[in-house]
Coordinates of C-alpha atoms and ligand atoms in Angstrom, one line a residue:
X279 CA -31.5 -25.4 0.4
X280 CA -31.0 -29.2 0.1
X281 CA -30.7 -31.3 3.3
X282 CA -28.1 -34.3 2.9
X283 CA -27.7 -37.1 5.3
X284 CA -24.1 -37.5 6.3
X285 CA -22.9 -40.9 7.6
X286 CA -20.0 -40.1 9.5
X287 CA -19.7 -41.1 12.9
X288 CA -17.2 -39.9 15.7
X289 CA -14.4 -42.5 16.2
X290 CA -12.4 -43.0 19.4
X291 CA -10.0 -40.1 20.0
X292 CA -11.7 -37.7 17.7
X293 CA -13.2 -34.5 18.8
X294 CA -16.9 -34.0 19.3
X295 CA -18.6 -34.1 16.1
X296 CA -21.5 -31.7 14.9
X297 CA -23.3 -33.9 12.4
X298 CA -26.5 -35.4 11.4
X299 CA -29.0 -33.6 9.2
X300 CA -27.1 -30.6 8.2
X301 CA -28.4 -28.1 5.5
X302 CA -25.7 -28.5 3.0
X303 CA -25.0 -24.8 2.5
X304 CA -27.1 -23.6 5.4
X305 CA -24.4 -24.2 7.9
X306 CA -22.1 -22.3 5.7
X307 CA -24.4 -19.5 5.5
X308 CA -25.3 -19.4 9.2
X309 CA -21.4 -19.5 9.7
X310 CA -20.7 -16.6 7.4
X311 CA -23.5 -14.4 9.0
X312 CA -22.1 -14.6 12.6
X313 CA -18.9 -16.8 12.5
X314 CA -17.6 -15.6 15.8
X315 CA -21.2 -16.2 17.6
X316 CA -21.5 -19.6 15.8
X317 CA -18.2 -20.8 17.1
X318 CA -18.6 -19.4 20.6
X319 CA -21.8 -21.4 20.9
X320 CA -20.2 -24.6 19.8
X321 CA -17.2 -24.1 22.1
X322 CA -19.8 -23.5 25.0
X323 CA -21.4 -26.9 24.1
X324 CA -18.3 -28.9 23.1
X325 CA -15.2 -27.5 24.5
X326 CA -12.1 -26.1 22.7
X327 CA -11.9 -28.5 20.0
X328 CA -14.7 -29.8 17.9
X329 CA -15.5 -30.8 14.3
X330 CA -18.3 -29.2 12.2
X331 CA -19.6 -30.2 8.8
X332 CA -19.6 -26.9 6.8
X333 CA -20.4 -26.7 3.1
X334 CA -19.5 -30.3 2.7
X335 CA -16.2 -30.1 4.6
X336 CA -15.2 -31.5 7.9
X337 CA -13.9 -28.9 9.6
X338 CA -12.0 -29.2 13.0
X339 CA -11.8 -25.7 14.9
X340 CA -9.1 -25.3 17.6
X341 CA -10.5 -22.5 19.7
X342 CA -8.0 -22.2 22.3
X343 CA -4.9 -19.9 21.5
X344 CA -2.7 -21.8 23.9
X345 CA -3.1 -24.8 21.4
X346 CA -2.4 -22.9 18.2
X347 CA 1.3 -23.7 18.4
X348 CA 0.7 -27.4 18.0
X349 CA -1.2 -26.7 14.8
X350 CA 1.1 -24.1 13.3
X351 CA 4.3 -26.2 13.6
X352 CA 2.7 -29.2 11.9
X353 CA 3.9 -28.4 8.6
X354 CA 4.2 -31.8 6.9
X355 CA 0.8 -33.5 8.0
X356 CA -1.1 -30.3 7.6
X357 CA -0.9 -28.5 4.5
X358 CA -2.2 -25.1 3.5
X359 CA -1.3 -24.9 -0.2
X360 CA -3.4 -27.6 -1.1
X361 CA -6.6 -25.5 -0.2
X362 CA -5.2 -22.3 -1.9
X363 CA -4.2 -24.2 -5.1
X364 CA -7.6 -25.5 -5.4
X365 CA -9.6 -22.2 -4.7
X366 CA -7.4 -19.4 -5.8
X367 CA -7.3 -20.8 -9.4
X368 CA -11.1 -21.1 -9.7
X369 CA -11.4 -17.6 -8.1
X370 CA -9.1 -15.7 -10.3
X371 CA -9.2 -18.0 -13.5
X372 CA -5.7 -19.4 -13.9
X373 CA -4.7 -23.1 -14.0
X374 CA -3.8 -24.7 -10.8
X375 CA 0.1 -24.1 -10.1
X376 CA 0.8 -27.5 -8.5
X377 CA -1.0 -29.6 -11.2
X378 CA 2.3 -30.9 -12.4
X379 CA 2.0 -28.8 -15.5
X380 CA 4.3 -26.3 -14.5
X381 CA 7.4 -27.9 -12.9
X382 CA 9.2 -25.8 -10.1
X383 CA 6.6 -22.7 -10.5
X384 CA 5.3 -23.2 -7.1
X385 CA 8.7 -22.9 -5.2
X386 CA 9.6 -19.8 -7.5
X387 CA 6.5 -18.0 -6.5
X388 CA 7.0 -18.8 -2.9
X389 CA 10.6 -17.5 -3.4
X390 CA 9.3 -14.2 -5.2
X391 CA 7.5 -13.3 -1.9
X392 CA 11.0 -12.2 -0.3
X393 CA 10.8 -9.4 -2.7
X394 CA 8.2 -8.0 -0.7
X395 CA 10.1 -7.8 2.5
X396 CA 13.5 -7.0 4.2
X397 CA 15.7 -4.8 2.2
X398 CA 13.3 -4.8 -0.7
X399 CA 10.9 -3.0 1.3
X400 CA 13.0 0.4 0.8
X401 CA 12.2 0.6 -2.9
X402 CA 8.4 -0.4 -2.3
X403 CA 8.3 2.3 0.4
X404 CA 10.1 5.1 -1.6
X405 CA 7.7 4.3 -4.5
X406 CA 4.4 3.9 -2.4
X407 CA 5.6 7.5 -0.9
X408 CA 5.9 9.0 -4.4
X409 CA 2.4 7.4 -5.6
X410 CA 0.3 8.3 -2.5
X411 CA 1.5 11.8 -3.1
X412 CA 0.8 11.9 -6.8
X413 CA -2.9 10.7 -6.1
X414 CA -3.3 13.1 -2.9
X415 CA -2.4 15.9 -5.0
X416 CA -4.1 15.4 -8.1
X417 CA -7.4 14.4 -6.5
X418 CA -7.6 15.9 -3.4
X419 CA -5.0 18.6 -2.4
X420 CA -4.7 20.6 -5.5
X421 CA -7.4 23.0 -6.6
X422 CA -9.8 24.8 -4.4
X423 CA -9.0 25.0 -0.8
X424 CA -12.3 24.9 0.9
X425 CA -14.0 22.2 2.8
X426 CA -15.3 19.2 0.8
X427 CA -17.3 16.2 1.7
X428 CA -16.6 12.6 0.7
X429 CA -17.3 9.0 2.0
X430 CA -14.4 7.9 3.9
X431 CA -14.3 4.2 2.2
X432 CA -14.5 5.6 -1.2
X433 CA -11.6 8.2 -0.3
X434 CA -9.5 5.2 0.9
X435 CA -10.4 2.9 -1.8
X436 CA -9.7 5.5 -4.5
X437 CA -6.1 6.6 -3.1
X438 CA -4.9 3.0 -1.8
X439 CA -6.1 1.3 -4.7
X440 CA -4.3 3.5 -7.4
X441 CA -1.3 4.2 -5.3
X442 CA -0.8 0.5 -4.7
X443 CA -1.3 -0.6 -8.3
X444 CA 1.4 2.1 -9.5
X445 CA 3.7 0.8 -6.7
X446 CA 3.1 -2.9 -7.9
X447 CA 2.7 -2.8 -11.6
X448 CA 4.1 0.4 -12.3
X449 CA 3.0 3.4 -14.6
X450 CA 2.4 3.6 -18.4
X451 CA 4.7 4.9 -20.8
X452 CA 4.9 8.9 -21.1
X453 CA 2.4 9.5 -18.4
X454 CA 2.2 9.0 -14.6
X455 CA -1.2 7.6 -14.2
X456 CA -3.1 4.8 -16.0
X457 CA -6.2 5.6 -18.0
X458 CA -9.1 3.6 -17.1
X459 CA -8.1 3.6 -13.4
X460 CA -11.9 4.6 -12.0
X461 CA -13.3 1.8 -14.4
X462 CA -10.7 -0.6 -13.1
X463 CA -11.5 0.2 -9.7
X464 CA -15.1 -0.1 -10.0
X465 CA -15.0 -3.3 -11.9
X466 CA -12.5 -4.7 -9.1
X467 CA -15.3 -3.7 -6.5
X468 CA -18.0 -5.5 -8.4
X469 CA -15.6 -8.6 -8.6
X470 CA -14.9 -8.4 -4.9
X471 CA -18.6 -8.2 -4.0
X472 CA -18.7 -11.8 -5.4
X473 CA -15.6 -12.9 -3.9
X474 CA -17.2 -14.7 -1.0
X475 CA -19.3 -16.6 -3.4
X476 CA -16.5 -17.5 -5.6
X477 CA -14.3 -18.8 -2.5
X478 CA -17.4 -21.0 -1.5
X479 CA -17.0 -22.4 -5.1
X480 CA -20.2 -21.1 -6.4
X481 CA -19.5 -21.5 -10.2
X482 CA -18.9 -18.3 -11.9
X483 CA -21.4 -18.8 -14.5
X484 CA -24.0 -18.6 -12.0
X485 CA -22.9 -15.2 -10.8
X486 CA -24.6 -13.0 -13.5
X487 CA -22.0 -10.8 -15.2
X488 CA -19.1 -11.7 -12.9
X489 CA -17.3 -13.6 -15.5
X490 CA -17.4 -10.7 -18.0
X491 CA -16.0 -8.5 -15.3
X492 CA -13.3 -10.9 -14.3
X493 CA -12.2 -11.2 -18.0
X494 CA -12.0 -7.4 -18.4
X495 CA -10.0 -7.4 -15.2
X496 CA -7.6 -10.0 -16.4
X497 CA -7.1 -8.3 -19.8
X498 CA -5.8 -5.2 -18.1
X499 CA -2.8 -7.3 -17.2
X500 CA -2.2 -8.7 -20.6
X501 CA 1.7 -9.2 -21.0
X502 CA 1.7 -7.1 -24.2
X503 CA 0.4 -4.2 -22.5
X504 CA 2.4 -4.6 -19.2
X505 CA 5.5 -4.7 -21.0
X506 CA 4.9 -1.2 -21.7
X507 CA 4.7 -0.1 -18.2
X508 CA 7.8 1.3 -16.5
X509 CA 8.8 1.5 -12.7
X510 CA 7.2 -2.0 -12.2
X511 CA 8.2 -3.4 -8.7
X512 CA 10.9 -6.1 -8.5
X513 CA 8.3 -8.5 -7.4
X514 CA 5.8 -8.2 -10.3
X515 CA 8.9 -7.9 -12.7
X516 CA 10.3 -11.4 -11.3
X517 CA 6.9 -13.1 -11.5
X518 CA 6.2 -11.8 -15.1
X519 CA 9.7 -13.2 -15.9
X520 CA 9.0 -16.5 -14.5
X521 CA 5.8 -17.1 -16.2
X522 CA 7.6 -16.4 -19.6
X523 CA 9.6 -19.5 -18.8
X524 CA 6.6 -21.7 -19.3
X525 CA 5.9 -22.1 -22.7
X526 CA 2.5 -23.9 -21.9
X527 CA 1.3 -20.9 -20.0
X528 CA -1.0 -18.7 -22.1
X529 CA -1.2 -14.9 -22.0
X530 CA -4.4 -14.9 -20.2
X531 CA -3.3 -17.2 -17.6
X532 CA -0.2 -14.8 -17.1
X533 CA -2.5 -12.1 -16.8
X534 CA -5.0 -13.9 -14.3
X535 CA -2.0 -14.4 -12.0
X536 CA -1.0 -10.9 -12.0
X537 CA -4.7 -10.0 -11.4
X538 CA -4.9 -12.4 -8.5
X539 CA -1.9 -10.4 -6.9
X540 CA -3.8 -7.2 -7.5
X541 CA -6.6 -8.8 -5.3
X542 CA -4.1 -9.9 -2.6
X543 CA -2.6 -6.4 -2.7
X544 CA -5.5 -4.3 -2.3
X545 CA -8.4 -6.8 -1.1
X546 CA -7.5 -6.2 2.4
X547 CA -5.6 -3.3 2.5
X548 CA -8.4 -1.1 1.5
X549 CA -10.7 -1.9 4.1
X550 CA -7.7 -2.2 6.8
X551 CA -6.9 1.3 5.8
X552 CA -10.4 2.5 6.2
X553 CA -10.7 1.1 9.8
X554 CA -7.1 2.4 10.8
X555 CA -8.5 5.9 9.5
X556 CA -12.0 5.7 11.0
X557 CA -10.9 4.6 14.4
X558 CA -8.2 7.4 14.7
X559 CA -10.8 10.5 13.7
X560 CA -13.3 9.1 16.1
X561 CA -10.8 9.0 18.7
X562 CA -9.5 12.4 19.3
X563 CA -7.1 11.4 22.2
X564 CA -5.5 8.6 19.9
X565 CA -5.4 11.0 17.2
X566 CA -3.5 13.7 19.1
X567 CA -0.8 11.3 20.3
X568 CA -0.2 9.8 16.9
X569 CA -0.3 13.2 15.3
X570 CA 2.3 14.4 17.8
X571 CA 4.5 11.1 17.2
X572 CA 4.5 11.9 13.5
X573 CA 5.7 15.5 14.0
X574 CA 8.5 14.2 16.6
X575 CA 9.9 11.9 14.0
X576 CA 10.2 14.5 11.3
X577 CA 11.6 17.0 13.8
X578 CA 14.2 14.6 14.8
X579 CA 15.2 14.1 11.3
X580 CA 15.4 17.8 10.7
X581 CA 12.3 17.7 8.8
X582 CA 10.0 20.1 10.3
X583 CA 6.5 19.4 9.0
X584 CA 5.9 22.2 6.2
X585 CA 2.6 21.6 4.5
X586 CA 3.8 23.3 1.5
X587 CA 6.4 20.7 0.9
X588 CA 6.5 17.0 0.5
X589 CA 7.8 14.8 3.1
X590 CA 9.1 11.4 2.7
X591 CA 9.4 8.9 5.4
X592 CA 12.2 6.2 5.3
X593 CA 11.5 2.8 6.4
X594 CA 13.3 3.5 9.5
X595 CA 11.2 6.4 10.4
X596 CA 8.0 4.4 9.6
X597 CA 9.4 1.7 11.7
X598 CA 9.8 4.1 14.7
X599 CA 6.1 5.3 14.7
X600 CA 5.3 3.2 17.8
X601 CA 1.9 4.4 18.5
X602 CA 0.7 4.7 14.9
X603 CA 1.6 1.1 14.5
X604 CA -0.2 0.1 17.8
X605 CA -3.3 2.1 16.5
X606 CA -3.2 0.0 13.1
X607 CA -2.6 -3.1 14.7
X608 CA -5.7 -2.6 17.2
X609 CA -8.0 -1.7 14.2
X610 CA -6.9 -4.7 12.5
X611 CA -7.5 -6.7 15.6
X612 CA -11.1 -5.6 15.7
X613 CA -11.9 -5.6 12.0
X614 CA -10.1 -8.9 10.8
X615 CA -12.0 -12.2 10.4
X616 CA -9.4 -14.5 8.5
X617 CA -9.6 -18.2 9.0
X618 CA -6.3 -20.1 9.0
X619 CA -6.8 -23.3 7.2
X620 CA -4.8 -26.4 7.2
X621 CA -5.8 -29.9 5.2
X622 CA -4.7 -33.1 6.8
X623 CA -2.4 -34.9 4.5
X624 CA -3.0 -38.4 6.0
X625 CA -4.8 -40.0 9.1
X626 CA -2.9 -39.1 12.0
X627 CA -3.2 -38.1 15.7
X628 CA -2.4 -34.4 16.3
X629 CA -0.6 -33.9 19.6
X630 CA -2.0 -31.1 21.6
X631 CA -0.7 -30.0 25.1
X632 CA 0.4 -32.8 27.7
X633 CA -0.8 -36.1 27.0
X634 CA -3.7 -34.8 24.8
X635 CA -4.2 -35.5 21.0
X636 CA -6.9 -35.8 18.7
X637 CA -7.7 -38.0 15.8
X638 CA -7.7 -36.4 12.3
X639 CA -8.8 -38.0 9.2
X640 CA -6.9 -37.4 5.6
X641 CA -8.9 -34.6 4.0
X642 CA -10.1 -33.0 7.0
X643 CA -9.6 -29.3 7.5
X644 CA -8.0 -28.0 10.6
X645 CA -9.1 -24.4 11.4
X646 CA -8.0 -21.4 13.5
X647 CA -10.2 -18.5 13.8
X648 CA -8.2 -15.8 15.3
X649 CA -11.2 -13.4 15.6
X650 CA -12.3 -15.4 18.7
X651 CA -9.1 -15.0 20.2
X652 CA -9.0 -11.3 19.2
X653 CA -12.4 -10.7 21.0
X654 CA -11.6 -12.9 24.0
X655 CA -11.9 -10.8 27.1
X656 CA -9.4 -12.8 29.2
X657 CA -6.6 -11.9 26.5
X658 CA -7.8 -8.2 25.8
X659 CA -9.7 -6.5 28.6
X660 CA -12.9 -5.0 27.0
X661 CA -12.2 -6.5 23.8
X662 CA -14.9 -4.6 21.9
X663 CA -13.1 -1.2 22.8
X664 CA -10.6 0.5 20.5
X665 CA -7.5 1.4 22.7
X666 CA -5.1 2.8 20.2
X667 CA -2.3 2.4 22.7
X668 CA -3.0 -1.6 23.5
X669 CA 0.0 -2.6 21.8
X670 CA 2.7 -0.3 23.7
X671 CA 4.1 -0.9 27.0
X672 CA 7.1 1.2 28.3
X673 CA 7.9 2.9 25.2
X674 CA 8.1 -0.4 23.4
X675 CA 5.9 -3.0 21.7
X676 CA 3.8 -4.9 24.0
X677 CA 4.2 -8.3 23.2
X678 CA 2.9 -10.2 26.4
X679 CA -0.8 -11.1 26.4
X680 CA -1.9 -14.1 28.7
X681 CA -4.7 -16.8 28.6
X682 CA -5.0 -19.2 31.8
X683 CA -2.0 -17.3 33.4
X684 CA 0.1 -18.5 30.3
X685 CA 1.9 -16.2 27.9
X686 CA 0.6 -16.5 24.5
X687 CA 2.9 -17.4 21.6
X688 CA 0.1 -16.1 19.1
X689 CA -2.4 -13.3 20.3
X690 CA -2.5 -11.3 17.0
X691 CA -3.0 -13.0 13.7
X692 CA -4.7 -10.7 11.1
X693 CA -2.1 -11.9 8.7
X694 CA -2.3 -15.7 9.2
X695 CA 0.4 -17.9 10.8
X696 CA 3.5 -20.0 10.3
X697 CA 4.6 -20.9 6.7
X698 CA 1.4 -19.3 5.2
X699 CA 1.7 -16.0 6.8
X700 CA 0.9 -13.1 4.6
X701 CA 4.2 -12.2 2.7
X702 CA 2.8 -8.5 2.1
X703 CA 2.4 -7.9 5.7
X704 CA 5.2 -5.6 6.2
X705 CA 4.4 -3.5 3.1
X706 CA 0.6 -3.5 4.1
X707 CA 1.5 -2.0 7.4
X708 CA 4.0 0.5 6.0
X709 CA 1.6 1.7 3.3
X710 CA -1.1 2.1 6.0
X711 CA 1.4 4.2 7.9
X712 CA 2.3 6.2 5.0
X713 CA -1.4 7.0 4.1
X714 CA -2.2 8.0 7.6
X715 CA 1.0 10.2 8.2
X716 CA 0.4 12.1 5.0
X717 CA -3.3 12.5 5.7
X718 CA -2.6 13.8 9.1
X719 CA 0.0 16.2 7.7
X720 CA -1.7 17.5 4.6
X721 CA -5.5 17.5 5.5
X722 CA -7.7 18.9 8.0
X723 CA -10.3 16.3 8.4
X724 CA -13.3 15.3 10.6
X725 CA -16.1 12.8 10.7
X726 CA -19.4 14.5 9.8
X727 CA -21.4 14.7 13.2
X728 CA -24.7 12.6 14.0
X729 CA -23.8 9.4 12.1
X730 CA -24.2 6.3 13.6
X731 CA -21.2 4.3 14.7
X732 CA -19.8 2.1 11.8
X733 CA -20.4 -1.5 12.3
X734 CA -18.7 -4.3 10.4
X735 CA -20.5 -6.3 7.4
X736 CA -19.7 -9.8 8.1
X737 CA -20.4 -11.2 4.6
X738 CA -16.7 -12.1 3.9
X739 CA -16.1 -13.6 7.7
X740 CA -13.3 -15.9 7.5
X741 CA -11.8 -14.4 4.3
X742 CA -10.0 -11.4 5.7
X743 CA -10.6 -7.8 6.7
X744 CA -14.2 -7.2 7.4
X745 CA -15.8 -4.2 5.2
X746 CA -17.7 -1.5 6.9
X747 CA -21.6 -2.1 6.9
X748 CA -22.3 1.5 5.7
X749 CA -19.8 4.4 4.6
X750 CA -19.1 7.3 6.7
X751 CA -19.1 11.1 5.6
X752 CA -16.1 13.1 6.5
X753 CA -15.3 16.8 5.7
X754 CA -11.7 17.8 4.7
X755 CA -9.6 20.4 3.3
X756 CA -6.0 20.9 2.4
X757 CA -4.1 21.8 5.6
X758 CA -2.2 24.6 3.9
X759 CA -5.5 26.5 3.5
X760 CA -5.5 27.3 7.3
X761 CA -2.0 28.8 7.0
X762 CA -3.1 31.0 4.2
X763 CA -6.1 32.3 6.0
Ligands
HEM195 C1 -1.9 -14.1 2.1 C2 -3.9 -11.1 5.1 C3 -2.0 -7.3 2.5 C4 0.1 -10.6 -0.3 C5 -2.4 -13.7 3.1 C6 -3.4 -14.2 4.3 C7 -3.9 -13.4 4.9 C8 -3.6 -12.1 4.4 C9 -4.6 -13.5 6.0 C10 -3.2 -15.9 4.1 C11 -2.4 -16.3 5.1 C12 -3.1 -17.7 5.8 O1 -4.0 -18.3 5.6 O2 -2.3 -18.2 6.7 C13 -3.7 -9.7 4.6 C14 -4.0 -8.5 5.2 C15 -3.4 -7.3 4.5 C16 -2.7 -8.1 3.2 C17 -5.0 -8.3 6.3 C18 -3.6 -5.8 4.6 C19 -4.0 -5.4 5.7 C20 -1.4 -7.9 1.4 C21 -0.3 -7.1 0.3 C22 0.0 -8.1 -0.4 C23 -0.2 -9.2 0.0 C24 -0.1 -5.7 0.6 C25 1.0 -8.1 -1.5 C26 1.8 -6.8 -1.8 C27 -0.3 -11.9 0.0 C28 -0.1 -12.9 -0.8 C29 -0.5 -13.9 0.0 C30 -1.2 -13.5 1.0 C31 0.6 -13.1 -2.2 C32 -0.6 -15.6 -0.5 C33 0.5 -16.4 0.1 C34 0.9 -17.7 -0.4 O3 0.1 -18.1 -1.2 O4 1.5 -18.5 0.5 N1 -2.6 -12.1 3.3 N2 -2.7 -9.4 3.6 N3 -1.1 -9.1 1.1 N4 -1.2 -12.0 0.9 FE1 -1.7 -10.7 2.2

């Protein structure tokens, strides 16, 4: 690793600066290996706001969640999109949207996100339900009814990847499933393994066959091919129509945009589904409450659980699954390690609480690292423990969490914050609810005994939901099998 001497010195009013002889990439790797521990150690030494040079960037970390609102509300001087518009195009292989070459496109893209929310969720939810049942039936429920063994991550990946793909992009002409889905998924996993390096701006040409794999993935979304698909979501249709308005945008560029959305829609959802399922299956008391809740919701709607018949959940029914939602939120709290990044647009003084403010220089990055908040014992008692009902109180969603005796505005942030909050968050939680509900209704399932507890693989710290370090073996069988015995 190269050591580089940086000459920046701390100015009056600026936060403590961790500077000096810093291995250029070394700090970044140290950070990635144990971001939470790295930040906790610096907080101990320098207080709740400090600046660190990581991979050539001056990053100011705001560690106290009571200060988060001061960063999140600063829209104008602190910009998120500058960062994403530099990193995402290089990672996914499309030209930068805000380069001036595509006037108006950025605003249209932002507007298209509404098609993932509100009333538009009804269609997405209905479509997702059908697609989940399709994949569950064809690959896991139909046929032999004896106990089978499977790897849990593999199971979540194959079901959620294909069902989400079908829901977003639609199905091919004359058939319900895309050919080559297994290959697409495998290529996606290979690309995804390189994702942290691409985000760290390691040139793709240095990453072995990654460029060839990415080209193949992008090609899957060639506009000519996509035009033959039906049942495509309104979100993807609107984006495809938008790209058609720009003559200077090539077919491969359009395809690369669609590929980026594939990553956004499954890259975090699959590991999030894994953790939600893993924690439920390894906590029988949680499983019992959640299962009961699902049966109750179906009963109230006059739909007794009947394993031989497909049930559907409306958006309202999904919304009413309070314990299921809390259990998902809790697993997201434990597994998410996303970093919220803003880039300073000018030299300015960022006002924090009371009289306190910090000097920030143009181009500096202001970072929030919510994992530190999610694991703060003052906010969450025994933070490393999974408590499925942590977010339920008096039969309602619990929203009051405290630090230093003050109620926190932000206490749960796996989806980011403010204007850059994930636009797919409602859909994501809904599809995980659907997945788990169907799982509990249609399968007998258990984690194979004698396995070590599953731990987090920290290689994508800062980038979203962490993957499990090892896969977990499960036994399952279609539930109706028991009735027939
Ligand atoms: C952005 C998390 C699922 C679409 C983001 C961000 C986070 C995130 C942390 C960045 C926000 C920021 O930095 O402030 C997650 C998690 C998911 C999930 C944890 C699953 C559990 C989805 C799904 C979709 C989606 C299912 C689409 C169907 C997007 C898009 C952006 C984004 C398009 C970029 C927004 C922009 O450019 O402003 N997500 N996401 N996400 N997410 Fe998600």
